[in-house]
mmCIF file of C-alpha atoms in Angstrom:
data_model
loop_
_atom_site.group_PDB
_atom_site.id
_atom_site.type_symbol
_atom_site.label_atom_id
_atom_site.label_comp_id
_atom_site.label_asym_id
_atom_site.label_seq_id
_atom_site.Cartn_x
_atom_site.Cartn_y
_atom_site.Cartn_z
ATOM 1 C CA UNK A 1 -9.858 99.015 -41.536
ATOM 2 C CA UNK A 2 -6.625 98.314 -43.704
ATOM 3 C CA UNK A 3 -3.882 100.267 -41.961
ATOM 4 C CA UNK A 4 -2.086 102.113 -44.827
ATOM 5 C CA UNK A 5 -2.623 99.551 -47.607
ATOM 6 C CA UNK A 6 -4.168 102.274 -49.874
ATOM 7 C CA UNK A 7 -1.520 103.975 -50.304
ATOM 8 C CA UNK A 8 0.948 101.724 -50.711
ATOM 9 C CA UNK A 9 -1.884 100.365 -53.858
ATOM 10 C CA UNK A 10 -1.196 103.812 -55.259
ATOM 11 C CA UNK A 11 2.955 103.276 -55.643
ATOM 12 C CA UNK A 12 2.327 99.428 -56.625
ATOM 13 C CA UNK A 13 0.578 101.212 -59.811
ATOM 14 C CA UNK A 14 2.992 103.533 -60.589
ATOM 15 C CA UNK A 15 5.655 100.894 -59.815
ATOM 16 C CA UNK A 16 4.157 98.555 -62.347
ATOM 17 C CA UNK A 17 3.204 101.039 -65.236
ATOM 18 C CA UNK A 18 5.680 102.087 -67.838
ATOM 19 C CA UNK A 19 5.306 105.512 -67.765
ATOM 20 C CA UNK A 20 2.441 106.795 -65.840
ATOM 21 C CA UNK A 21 -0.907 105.521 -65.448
ATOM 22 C CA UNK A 22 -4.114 107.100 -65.438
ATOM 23 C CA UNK A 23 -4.406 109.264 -62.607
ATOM 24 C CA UNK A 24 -6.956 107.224 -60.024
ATOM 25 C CA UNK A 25 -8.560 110.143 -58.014
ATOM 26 C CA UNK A 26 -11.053 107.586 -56.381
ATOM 27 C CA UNK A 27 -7.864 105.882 -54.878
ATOM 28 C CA UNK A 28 -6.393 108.939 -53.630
ATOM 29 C CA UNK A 29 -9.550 110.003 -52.463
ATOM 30 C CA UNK A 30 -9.632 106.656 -50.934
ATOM 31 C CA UNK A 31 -6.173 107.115 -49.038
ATOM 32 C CA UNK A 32 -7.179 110.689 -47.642
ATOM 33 C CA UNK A 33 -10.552 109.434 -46.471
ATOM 34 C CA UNK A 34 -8.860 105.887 -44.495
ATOM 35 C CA UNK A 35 -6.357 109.457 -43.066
ATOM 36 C CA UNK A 36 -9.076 111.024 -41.793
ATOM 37 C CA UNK A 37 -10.718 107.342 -40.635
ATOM 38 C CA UNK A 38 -7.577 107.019 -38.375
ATOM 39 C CA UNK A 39 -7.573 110.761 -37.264
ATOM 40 C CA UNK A 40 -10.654 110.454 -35.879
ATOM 41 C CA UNK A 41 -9.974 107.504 -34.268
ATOM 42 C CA UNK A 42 -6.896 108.993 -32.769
ATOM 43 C CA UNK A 43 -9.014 111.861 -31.080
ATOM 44 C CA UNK A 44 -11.784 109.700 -29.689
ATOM 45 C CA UNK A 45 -9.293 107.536 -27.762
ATOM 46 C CA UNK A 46 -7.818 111.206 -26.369
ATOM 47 C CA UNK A 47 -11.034 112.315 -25.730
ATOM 48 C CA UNK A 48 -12.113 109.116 -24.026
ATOM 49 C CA UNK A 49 -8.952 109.250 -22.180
ATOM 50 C CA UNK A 50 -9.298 113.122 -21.401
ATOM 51 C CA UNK A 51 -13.000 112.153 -20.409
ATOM 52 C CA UNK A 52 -12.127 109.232 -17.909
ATOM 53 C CA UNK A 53 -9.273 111.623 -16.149
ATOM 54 C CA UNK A 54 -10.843 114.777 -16.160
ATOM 55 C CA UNK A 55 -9.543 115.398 -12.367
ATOM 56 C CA UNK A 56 -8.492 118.891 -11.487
ATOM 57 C CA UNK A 57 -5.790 117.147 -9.105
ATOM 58 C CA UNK A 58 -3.214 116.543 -12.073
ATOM 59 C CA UNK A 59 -3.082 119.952 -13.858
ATOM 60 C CA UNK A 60 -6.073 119.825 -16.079
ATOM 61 C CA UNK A 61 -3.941 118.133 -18.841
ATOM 62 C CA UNK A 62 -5.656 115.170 -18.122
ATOM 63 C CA UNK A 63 -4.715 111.921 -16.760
ATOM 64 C CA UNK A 64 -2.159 110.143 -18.887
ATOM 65 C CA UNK A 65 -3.014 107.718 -22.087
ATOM 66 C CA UNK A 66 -2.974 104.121 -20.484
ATOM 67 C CA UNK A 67 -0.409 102.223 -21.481
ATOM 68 C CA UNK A 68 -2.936 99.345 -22.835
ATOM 69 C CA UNK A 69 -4.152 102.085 -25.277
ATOM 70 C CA UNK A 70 -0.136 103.644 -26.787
ATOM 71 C CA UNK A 71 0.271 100.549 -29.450
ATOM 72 C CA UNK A 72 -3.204 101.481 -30.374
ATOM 73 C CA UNK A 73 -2.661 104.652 -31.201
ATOM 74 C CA UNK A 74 0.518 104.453 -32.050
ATOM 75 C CA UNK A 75 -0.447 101.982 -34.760
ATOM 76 C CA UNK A 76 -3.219 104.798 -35.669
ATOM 77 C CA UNK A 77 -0.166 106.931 -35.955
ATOM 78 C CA UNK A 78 2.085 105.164 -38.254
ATOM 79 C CA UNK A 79 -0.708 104.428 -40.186
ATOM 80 C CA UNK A 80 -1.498 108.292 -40.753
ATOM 81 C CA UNK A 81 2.359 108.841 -41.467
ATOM 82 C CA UNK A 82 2.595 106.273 -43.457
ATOM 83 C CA UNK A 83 -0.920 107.024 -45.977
ATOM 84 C CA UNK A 84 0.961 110.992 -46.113
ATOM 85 C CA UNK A 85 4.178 109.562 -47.256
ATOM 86 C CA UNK A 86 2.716 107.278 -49.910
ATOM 87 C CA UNK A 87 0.262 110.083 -51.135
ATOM 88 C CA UNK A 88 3.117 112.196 -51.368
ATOM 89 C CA UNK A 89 5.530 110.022 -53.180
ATOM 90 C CA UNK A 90 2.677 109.505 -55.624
ATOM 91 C CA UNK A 91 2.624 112.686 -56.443
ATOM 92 C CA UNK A 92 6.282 113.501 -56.584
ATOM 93 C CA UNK A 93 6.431 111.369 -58.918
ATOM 94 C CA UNK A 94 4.212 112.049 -61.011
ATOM 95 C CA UNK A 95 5.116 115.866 -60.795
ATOM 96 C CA UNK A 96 8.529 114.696 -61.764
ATOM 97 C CA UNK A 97 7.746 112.845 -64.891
ATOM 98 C CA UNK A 98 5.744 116.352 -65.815
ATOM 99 C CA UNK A 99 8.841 118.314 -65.344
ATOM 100 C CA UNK A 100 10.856 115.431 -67.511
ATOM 101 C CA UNK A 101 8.269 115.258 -70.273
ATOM 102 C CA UNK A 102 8.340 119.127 -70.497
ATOM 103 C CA UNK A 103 12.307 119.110 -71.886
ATOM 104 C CA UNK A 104 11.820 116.554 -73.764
ATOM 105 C CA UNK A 105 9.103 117.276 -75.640
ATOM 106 C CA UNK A 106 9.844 121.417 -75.463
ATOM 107 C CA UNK A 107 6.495 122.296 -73.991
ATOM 108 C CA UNK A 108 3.942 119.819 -76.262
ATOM 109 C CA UNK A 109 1.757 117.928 -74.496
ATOM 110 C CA UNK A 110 0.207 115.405 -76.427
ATOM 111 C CA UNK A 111 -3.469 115.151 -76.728
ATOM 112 C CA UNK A 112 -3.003 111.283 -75.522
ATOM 113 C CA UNK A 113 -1.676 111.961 -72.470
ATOM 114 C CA UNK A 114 -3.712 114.539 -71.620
ATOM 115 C CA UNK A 115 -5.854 111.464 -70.873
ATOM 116 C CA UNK A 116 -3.852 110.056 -68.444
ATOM 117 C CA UNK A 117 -3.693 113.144 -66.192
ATOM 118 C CA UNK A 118 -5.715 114.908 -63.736
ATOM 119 C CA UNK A 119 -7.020 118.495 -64.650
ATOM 120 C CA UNK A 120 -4.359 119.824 -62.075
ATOM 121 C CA UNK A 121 -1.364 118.286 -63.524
ATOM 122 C CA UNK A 122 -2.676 119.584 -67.294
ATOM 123 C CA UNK A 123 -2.552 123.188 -65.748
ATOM 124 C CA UNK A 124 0.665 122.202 -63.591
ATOM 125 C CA UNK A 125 2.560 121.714 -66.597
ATOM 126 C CA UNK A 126 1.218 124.238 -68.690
ATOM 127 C CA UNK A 127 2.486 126.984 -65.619
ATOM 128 C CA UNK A 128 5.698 124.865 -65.342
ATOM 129 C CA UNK A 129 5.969 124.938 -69.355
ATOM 130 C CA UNK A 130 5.318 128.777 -69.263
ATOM 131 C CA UNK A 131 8.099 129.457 -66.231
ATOM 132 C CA UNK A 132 10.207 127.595 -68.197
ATOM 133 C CA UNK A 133 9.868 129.542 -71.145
ATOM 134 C CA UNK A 134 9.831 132.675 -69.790
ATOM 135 C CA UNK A 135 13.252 132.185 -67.879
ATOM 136 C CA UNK A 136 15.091 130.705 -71.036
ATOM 137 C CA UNK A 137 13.933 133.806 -72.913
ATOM 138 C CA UNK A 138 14.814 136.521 -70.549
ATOM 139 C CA UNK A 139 17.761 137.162 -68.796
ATOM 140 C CA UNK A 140 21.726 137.180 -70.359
ATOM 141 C CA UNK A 141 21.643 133.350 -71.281
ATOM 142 C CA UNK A 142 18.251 134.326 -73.624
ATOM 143 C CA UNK A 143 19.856 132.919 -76.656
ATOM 144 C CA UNK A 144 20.684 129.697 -75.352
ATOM 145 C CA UNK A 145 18.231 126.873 -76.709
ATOM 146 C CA UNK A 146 17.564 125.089 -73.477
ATOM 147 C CA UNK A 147 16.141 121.758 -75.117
ATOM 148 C CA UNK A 148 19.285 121.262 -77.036
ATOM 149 C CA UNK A 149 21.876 118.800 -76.024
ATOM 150 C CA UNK A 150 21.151 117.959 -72.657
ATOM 151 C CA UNK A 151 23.321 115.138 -71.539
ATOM 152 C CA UNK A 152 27.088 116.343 -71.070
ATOM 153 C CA UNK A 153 29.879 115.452 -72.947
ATOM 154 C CA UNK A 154 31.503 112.326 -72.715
ATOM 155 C CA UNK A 155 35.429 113.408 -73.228
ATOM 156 C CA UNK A 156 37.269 115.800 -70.987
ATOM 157 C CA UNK A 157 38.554 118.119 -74.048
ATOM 158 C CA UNK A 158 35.932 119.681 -76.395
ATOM 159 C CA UNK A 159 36.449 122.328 -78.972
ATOM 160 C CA UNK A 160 34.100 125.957 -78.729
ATOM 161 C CA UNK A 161 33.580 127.568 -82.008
ATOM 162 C CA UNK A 162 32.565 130.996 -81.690
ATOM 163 C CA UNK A 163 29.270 131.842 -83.531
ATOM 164 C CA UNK A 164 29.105 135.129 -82.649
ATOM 165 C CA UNK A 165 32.307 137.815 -84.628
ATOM 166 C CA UNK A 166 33.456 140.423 -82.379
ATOM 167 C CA UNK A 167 33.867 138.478 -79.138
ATOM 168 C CA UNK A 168 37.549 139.919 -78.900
ATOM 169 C CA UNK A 169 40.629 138.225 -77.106
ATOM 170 C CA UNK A 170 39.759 134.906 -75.213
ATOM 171 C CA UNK A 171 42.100 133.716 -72.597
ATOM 172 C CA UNK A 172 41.919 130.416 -71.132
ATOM 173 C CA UNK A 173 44.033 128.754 -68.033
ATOM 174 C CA UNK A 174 45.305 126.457 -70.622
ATOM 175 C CA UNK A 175 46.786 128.795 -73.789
ATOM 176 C CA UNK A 176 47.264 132.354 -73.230
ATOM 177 C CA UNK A 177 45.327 135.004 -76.026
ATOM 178 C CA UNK A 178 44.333 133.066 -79.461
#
């Protein structure tokens, strides 16, 4: 039994690819079933242990794991943890390149990389594309083109020309009315 290697396979992929490999379902699929390998080792130890002290004398909580069998299942454990965390990074990131690809490319996803993701992150970023939308169309700010310019300025001082005529006085902390 490998004790959270699949998982850390899946991040070794991402960590070597450029931008995001194919999504590999049988791996993942691989990592939840070595989860559920461990879990079910994990509860035949407790119910070997609850099996073996089964005395009415201590509370019917049954007698208390030998301390022969803790690194076992503490290994068991920490291999559980550890197959959630990776499975879960994987996927962060992968949601997170989603989110990035959707400002920069305004909502088009490209028929290529359609390839290289799973059916649920097609309709993830289709719902994320639509949110997006709808929030930079509605609301006071519905003007504002939210794919434009998205890195901040590099100097301290830059100059606002107003677009729109009938704005009125403007005051800053720096010049009074202009």
């Amino acid at each position: 039994m490998n004790y959270g290697q699949r998982g850390v396979d899946l991040l070794r992929e991402l960590k070597r690819s450029d931008w995001l490999p194919s999504y590999n379902e049988d791996s993942v699929r691989a990592t939840i079933q070595e989860i559920n390998l461990h879990t079910a080792e994990l509860h035949d130890i407790v119910r070997a242990n609850n099996r073996v002290g089964n005395d009415t004398s201590t509370g019917g909580g049954g007698a208390p794991v030998p301390i022969e069998m803790r690194p076992v299942m503490l290994l068991h454990e920490v291999s559980i943890k550890r197959n959630k965390r990776c499975l879960l990074a994987y996927h962060a990131h992968r949601i997170d390149k989603l989110r990035a690809l959707r400002w920069e490319t305004a909502g088009n996803l490209a028929t290529p990389m359609k390839f290289v993701l799973s059916e649920a992150e097609v309709d993830f970023f289709h719902e994320y594309d639509k949110l997006a939308s709808r929030h930079a169309i509605g609301g006071s700010m519905g003007g504002l083109d939210w794919n434009a310019d998205q890195n901040p300025p590099e100097e301290n001082f830059i100059q606002v020309r107003v677009v729109q005529a009938g704005v009125g006085k403007i005051e800053t902390e720096v010049c009074g009315g202009g």
